[in-house]
Short mmCIF file of C-alpha atoms in Angstrom, two decimals:
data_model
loop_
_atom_site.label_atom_id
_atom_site.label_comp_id
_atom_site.label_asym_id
_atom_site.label_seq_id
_atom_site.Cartn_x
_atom_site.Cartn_y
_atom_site.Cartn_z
CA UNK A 610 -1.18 -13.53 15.21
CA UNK A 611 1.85 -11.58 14.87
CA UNK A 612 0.64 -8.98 11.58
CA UNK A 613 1.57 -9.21 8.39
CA UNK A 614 4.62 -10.63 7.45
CA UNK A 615 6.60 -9.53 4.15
CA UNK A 616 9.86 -11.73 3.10
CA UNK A 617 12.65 -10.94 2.49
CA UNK A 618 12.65 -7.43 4.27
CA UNK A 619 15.67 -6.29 1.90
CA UNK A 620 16.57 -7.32 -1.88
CA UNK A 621 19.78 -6.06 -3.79
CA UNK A 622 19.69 -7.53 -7.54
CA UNK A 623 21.53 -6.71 -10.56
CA UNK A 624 19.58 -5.13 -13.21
CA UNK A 625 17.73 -8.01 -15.40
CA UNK A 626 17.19 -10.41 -12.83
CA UNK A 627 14.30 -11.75 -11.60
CA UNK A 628 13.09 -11.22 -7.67
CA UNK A 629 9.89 -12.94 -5.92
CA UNK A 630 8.37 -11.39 -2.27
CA UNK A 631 6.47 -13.29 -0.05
CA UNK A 632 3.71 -11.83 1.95
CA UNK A 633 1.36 -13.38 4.73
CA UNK A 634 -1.29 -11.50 5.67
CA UNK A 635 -3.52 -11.85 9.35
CA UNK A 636 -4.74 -14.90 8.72
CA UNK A 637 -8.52 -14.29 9.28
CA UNK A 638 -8.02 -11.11 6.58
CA UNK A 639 -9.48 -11.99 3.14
CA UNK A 640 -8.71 -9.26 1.46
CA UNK A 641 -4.66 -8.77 0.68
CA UNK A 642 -3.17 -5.51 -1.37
CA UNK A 643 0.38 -4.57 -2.84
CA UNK A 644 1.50 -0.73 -2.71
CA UNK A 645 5.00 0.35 -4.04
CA UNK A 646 6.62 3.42 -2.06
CA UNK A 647 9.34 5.52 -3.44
CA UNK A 648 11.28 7.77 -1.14
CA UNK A 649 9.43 10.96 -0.19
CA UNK A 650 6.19 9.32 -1.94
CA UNK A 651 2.98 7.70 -0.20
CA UNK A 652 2.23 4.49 -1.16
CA UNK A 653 0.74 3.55 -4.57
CA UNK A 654 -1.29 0.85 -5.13
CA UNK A 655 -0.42 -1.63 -7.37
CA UNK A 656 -3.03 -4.57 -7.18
CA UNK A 657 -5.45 -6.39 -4.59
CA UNK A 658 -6.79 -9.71 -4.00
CA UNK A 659 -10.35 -11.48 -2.51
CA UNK A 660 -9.25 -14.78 -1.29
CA UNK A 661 -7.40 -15.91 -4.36
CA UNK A 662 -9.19 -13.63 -6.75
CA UNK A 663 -7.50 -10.26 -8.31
CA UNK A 664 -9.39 -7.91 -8.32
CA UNK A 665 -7.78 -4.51 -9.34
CA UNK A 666 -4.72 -4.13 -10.99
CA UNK A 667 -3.51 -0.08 -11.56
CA UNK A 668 -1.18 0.82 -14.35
CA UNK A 669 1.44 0.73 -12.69
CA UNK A 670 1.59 -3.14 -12.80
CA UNK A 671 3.25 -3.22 -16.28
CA UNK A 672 3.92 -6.98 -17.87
CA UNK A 673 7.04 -7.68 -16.01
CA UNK A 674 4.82 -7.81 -12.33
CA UNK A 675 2.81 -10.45 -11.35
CA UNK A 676 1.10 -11.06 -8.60
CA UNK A 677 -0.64 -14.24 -6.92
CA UNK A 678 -2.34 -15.43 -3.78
CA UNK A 679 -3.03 -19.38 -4.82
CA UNK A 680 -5.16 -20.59 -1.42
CA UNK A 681 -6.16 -16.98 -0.46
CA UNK A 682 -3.46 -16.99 2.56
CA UNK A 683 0.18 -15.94 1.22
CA UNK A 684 0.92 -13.93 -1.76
CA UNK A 685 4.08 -13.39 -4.06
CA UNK A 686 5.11 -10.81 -5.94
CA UNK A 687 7.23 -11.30 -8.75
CA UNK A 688 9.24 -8.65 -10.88
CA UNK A 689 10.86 -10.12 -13.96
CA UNK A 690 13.65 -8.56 -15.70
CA UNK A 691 14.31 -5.88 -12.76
CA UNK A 692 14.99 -2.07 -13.79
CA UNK A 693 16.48 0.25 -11.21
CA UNK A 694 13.25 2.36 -11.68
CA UNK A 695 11.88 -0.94 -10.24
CA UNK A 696 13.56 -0.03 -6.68
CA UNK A 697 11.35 0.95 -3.89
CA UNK A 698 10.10 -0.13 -0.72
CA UNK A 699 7.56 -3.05 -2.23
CA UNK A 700 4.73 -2.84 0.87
CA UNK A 701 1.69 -5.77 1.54
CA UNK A 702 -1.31 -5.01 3.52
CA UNK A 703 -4.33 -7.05 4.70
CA UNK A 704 -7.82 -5.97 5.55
CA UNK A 705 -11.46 -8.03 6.53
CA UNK A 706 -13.55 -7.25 4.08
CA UNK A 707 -15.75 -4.58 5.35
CA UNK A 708 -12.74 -2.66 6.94
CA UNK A 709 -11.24 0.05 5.24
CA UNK A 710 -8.23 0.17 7.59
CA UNK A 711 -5.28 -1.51 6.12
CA UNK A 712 -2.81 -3.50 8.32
CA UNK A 713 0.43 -3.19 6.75
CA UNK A 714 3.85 -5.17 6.96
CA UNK A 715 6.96 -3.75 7.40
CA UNK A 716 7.83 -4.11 3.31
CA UNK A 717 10.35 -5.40 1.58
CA UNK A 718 12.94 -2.66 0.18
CA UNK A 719 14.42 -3.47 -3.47
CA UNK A 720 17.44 -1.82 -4.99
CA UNK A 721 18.40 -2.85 -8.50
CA UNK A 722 22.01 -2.22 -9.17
CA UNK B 366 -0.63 7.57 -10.45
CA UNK B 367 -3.01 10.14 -8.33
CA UNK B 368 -2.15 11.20 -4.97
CA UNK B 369 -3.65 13.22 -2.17
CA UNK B 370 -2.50 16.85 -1.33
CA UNK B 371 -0.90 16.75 1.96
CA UNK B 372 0.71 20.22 3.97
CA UNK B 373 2.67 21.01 5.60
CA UNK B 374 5.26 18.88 3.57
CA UNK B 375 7.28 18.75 6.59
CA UNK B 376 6.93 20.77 10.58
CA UNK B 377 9.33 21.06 13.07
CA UNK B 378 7.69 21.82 16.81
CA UNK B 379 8.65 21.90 20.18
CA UNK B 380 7.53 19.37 22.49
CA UNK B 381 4.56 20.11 23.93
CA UNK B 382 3.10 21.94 20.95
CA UNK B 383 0.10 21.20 18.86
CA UNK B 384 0.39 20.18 15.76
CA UNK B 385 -2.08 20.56 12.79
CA UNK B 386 -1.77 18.98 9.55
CA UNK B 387 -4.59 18.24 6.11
CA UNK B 388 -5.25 16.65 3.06
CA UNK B 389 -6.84 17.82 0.08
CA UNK B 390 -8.49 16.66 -2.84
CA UNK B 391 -10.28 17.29 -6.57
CA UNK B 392 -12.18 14.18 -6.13
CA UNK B 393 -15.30 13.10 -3.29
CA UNK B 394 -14.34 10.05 -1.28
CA UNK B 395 -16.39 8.05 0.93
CA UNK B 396 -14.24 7.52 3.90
CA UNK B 397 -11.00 9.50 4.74
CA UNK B 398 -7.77 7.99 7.09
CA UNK B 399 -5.27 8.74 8.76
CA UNK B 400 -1.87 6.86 8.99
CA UNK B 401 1.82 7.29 10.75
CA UNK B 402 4.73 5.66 9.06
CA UNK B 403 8.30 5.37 11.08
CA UNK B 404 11.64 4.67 8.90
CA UNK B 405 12.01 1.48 7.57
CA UNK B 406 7.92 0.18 8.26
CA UNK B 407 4.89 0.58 7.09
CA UNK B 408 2.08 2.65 7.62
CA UNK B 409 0.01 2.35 10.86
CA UNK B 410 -3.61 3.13 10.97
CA UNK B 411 -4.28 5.99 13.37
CA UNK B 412 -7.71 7.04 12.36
CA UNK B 413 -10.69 6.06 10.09
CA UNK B 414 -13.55 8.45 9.14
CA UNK B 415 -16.34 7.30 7.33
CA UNK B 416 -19.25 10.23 7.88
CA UNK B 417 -18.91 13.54 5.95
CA UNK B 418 -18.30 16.05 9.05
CA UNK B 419 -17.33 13.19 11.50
CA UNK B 420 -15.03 14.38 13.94
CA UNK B 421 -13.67 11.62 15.67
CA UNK B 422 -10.79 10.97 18.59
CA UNK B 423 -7.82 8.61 19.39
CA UNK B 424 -6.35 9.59 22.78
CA UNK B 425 -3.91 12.90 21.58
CA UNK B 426 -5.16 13.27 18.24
CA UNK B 427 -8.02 14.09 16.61
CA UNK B 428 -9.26 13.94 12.89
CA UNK B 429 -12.06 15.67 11.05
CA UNK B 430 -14.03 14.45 7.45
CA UNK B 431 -14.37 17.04 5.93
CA UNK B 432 -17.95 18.18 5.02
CA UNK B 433 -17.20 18.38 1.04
CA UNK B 434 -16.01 15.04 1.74
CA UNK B 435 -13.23 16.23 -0.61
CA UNK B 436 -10.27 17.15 2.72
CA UNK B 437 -9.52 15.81 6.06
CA UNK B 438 -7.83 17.52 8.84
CA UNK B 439 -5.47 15.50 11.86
CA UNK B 440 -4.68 17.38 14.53
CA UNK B 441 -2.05 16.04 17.45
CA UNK B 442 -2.36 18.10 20.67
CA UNK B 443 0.75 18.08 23.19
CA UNK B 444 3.06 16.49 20.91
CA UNK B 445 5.86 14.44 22.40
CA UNK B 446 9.43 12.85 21.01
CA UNK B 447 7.58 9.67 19.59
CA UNK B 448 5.39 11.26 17.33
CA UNK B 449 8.34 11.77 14.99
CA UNK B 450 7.53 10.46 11.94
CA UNK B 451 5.61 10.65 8.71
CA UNK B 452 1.30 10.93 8.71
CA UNK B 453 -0.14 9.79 5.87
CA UNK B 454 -3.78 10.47 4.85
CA UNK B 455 -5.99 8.37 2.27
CA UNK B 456 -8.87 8.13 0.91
CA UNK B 457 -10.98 5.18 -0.37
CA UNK B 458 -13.77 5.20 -2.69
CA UNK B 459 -15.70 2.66 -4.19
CA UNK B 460 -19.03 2.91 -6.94
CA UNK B 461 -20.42 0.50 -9.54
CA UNK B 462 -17.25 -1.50 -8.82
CA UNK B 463 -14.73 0.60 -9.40
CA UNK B 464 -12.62 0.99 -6.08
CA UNK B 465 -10.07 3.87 -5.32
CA UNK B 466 -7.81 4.09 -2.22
CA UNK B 467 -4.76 6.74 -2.84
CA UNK B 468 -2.38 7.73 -0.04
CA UNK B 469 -1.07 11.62 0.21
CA UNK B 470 2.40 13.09 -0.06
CA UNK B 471 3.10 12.88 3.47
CA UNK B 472 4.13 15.45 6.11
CA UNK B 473 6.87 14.63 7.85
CA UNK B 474 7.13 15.64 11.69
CA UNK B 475 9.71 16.31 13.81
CA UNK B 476 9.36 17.31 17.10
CA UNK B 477 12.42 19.17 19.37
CA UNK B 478 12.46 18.21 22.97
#
């Protein structure tokens, strides 16, 4: 198993377009979360997954973000309509579901122009 | 949304040094960790504490829950060049189905040969 993957690692878009990130957690992890990180800011959570099931969704998920995991393996992330407060380093992390030790993947960085 | 209270912001030591770094917070939490990001990647799981007053030990460094179960200290003895980087701590909480895991404001390390 090689971790958790996120595509595409970087993401330039003009303003108002829509972008989509793949992540694939470790394979045997049923639990799957989303954090946004700004620069000189820890991660914030944004939503997390059982299997195919989301859970938790924080504020911070306004209407333009959604978030799926159809089979329980991958997930997307989709921002509509794309506002450069929208750019950040967009992180996905993977746990079992007793562990409270995240794996995380190297994120995908967005910059709306 | 809520983050930890992380300090020193940022250290610069000399090689060879220890270093000694904590987290604060308002709120209890159920299990305190410890993470190390480098530029452009995520987070990496250095530590997990899950006993009020556990004091536990990954080869150099060493991390403490703290007894109010409200802080957590990390401490890195004999730093060297690669422990550069930033060291996250969060904290995870979960009751009557409501689940919490925030991240802290980071303290960023650099270390002088």
């Amino acid at each position: 198993d090689t971790g958790v993957s996120q595509n595409p690692r970087h993401k330039i878009t003009k303003r108002g377009q829509n972008v989509t990130f793949r992540c694939d957690p470790i394979s045997e992890h049923n639990r799957l979360y989303w954090y946004r990180q700004t620069l000189g800011q820890g991660p914030e959570f944004l939503t997390y997954f059982q299997n195919e099931a989301q859970l938790e969704k924080s504020r911070l998920l306004s209407d333009r973000f959604s978030a799926e995991r159809p089979k329980g393996s991958f997930s997307t992330l989709e921002i509509q309509r794309t506002e450069q407060g929208d750019s950040a380093m967009y992180l996905c992390a993977s746990s079992p579901t007793v562990s409270r030790g995240y794996t995380f993947g190297s994120g995908t960085r967005l910059t709306v122009v | 949304g809520q983050q930890l209270n992380q300090s020193p912001q940022s250290m610069f030591i000399q090689e060879g040094e220890d270093v000694s770094m904590n987290c604060t917070s308002s709120s209890i939490f159920n299990t305190w960790l410890w993470y190390k990001q480098d530029p452009g990647e995520g987070p990496v799981l250095l530590i997990a504490l899950y006993k009020a007053g556990e004091l536990t030990s990954n080869g150099r460094l060493t991390a403490q829950f703290g007894i109010t179960r409200k802080d957590s200290f990390l401490n890195i003895s004999a730093s060297i060049p690669s422990d550069v980087g930033i060291y996250f701590c969060a904290a995870y909480l979960s009751t009557s189905g409501t689940y919490k895991y925030i991240f802290g404001t980071g303290t960023r390390l650099k270390v002088l040969a």
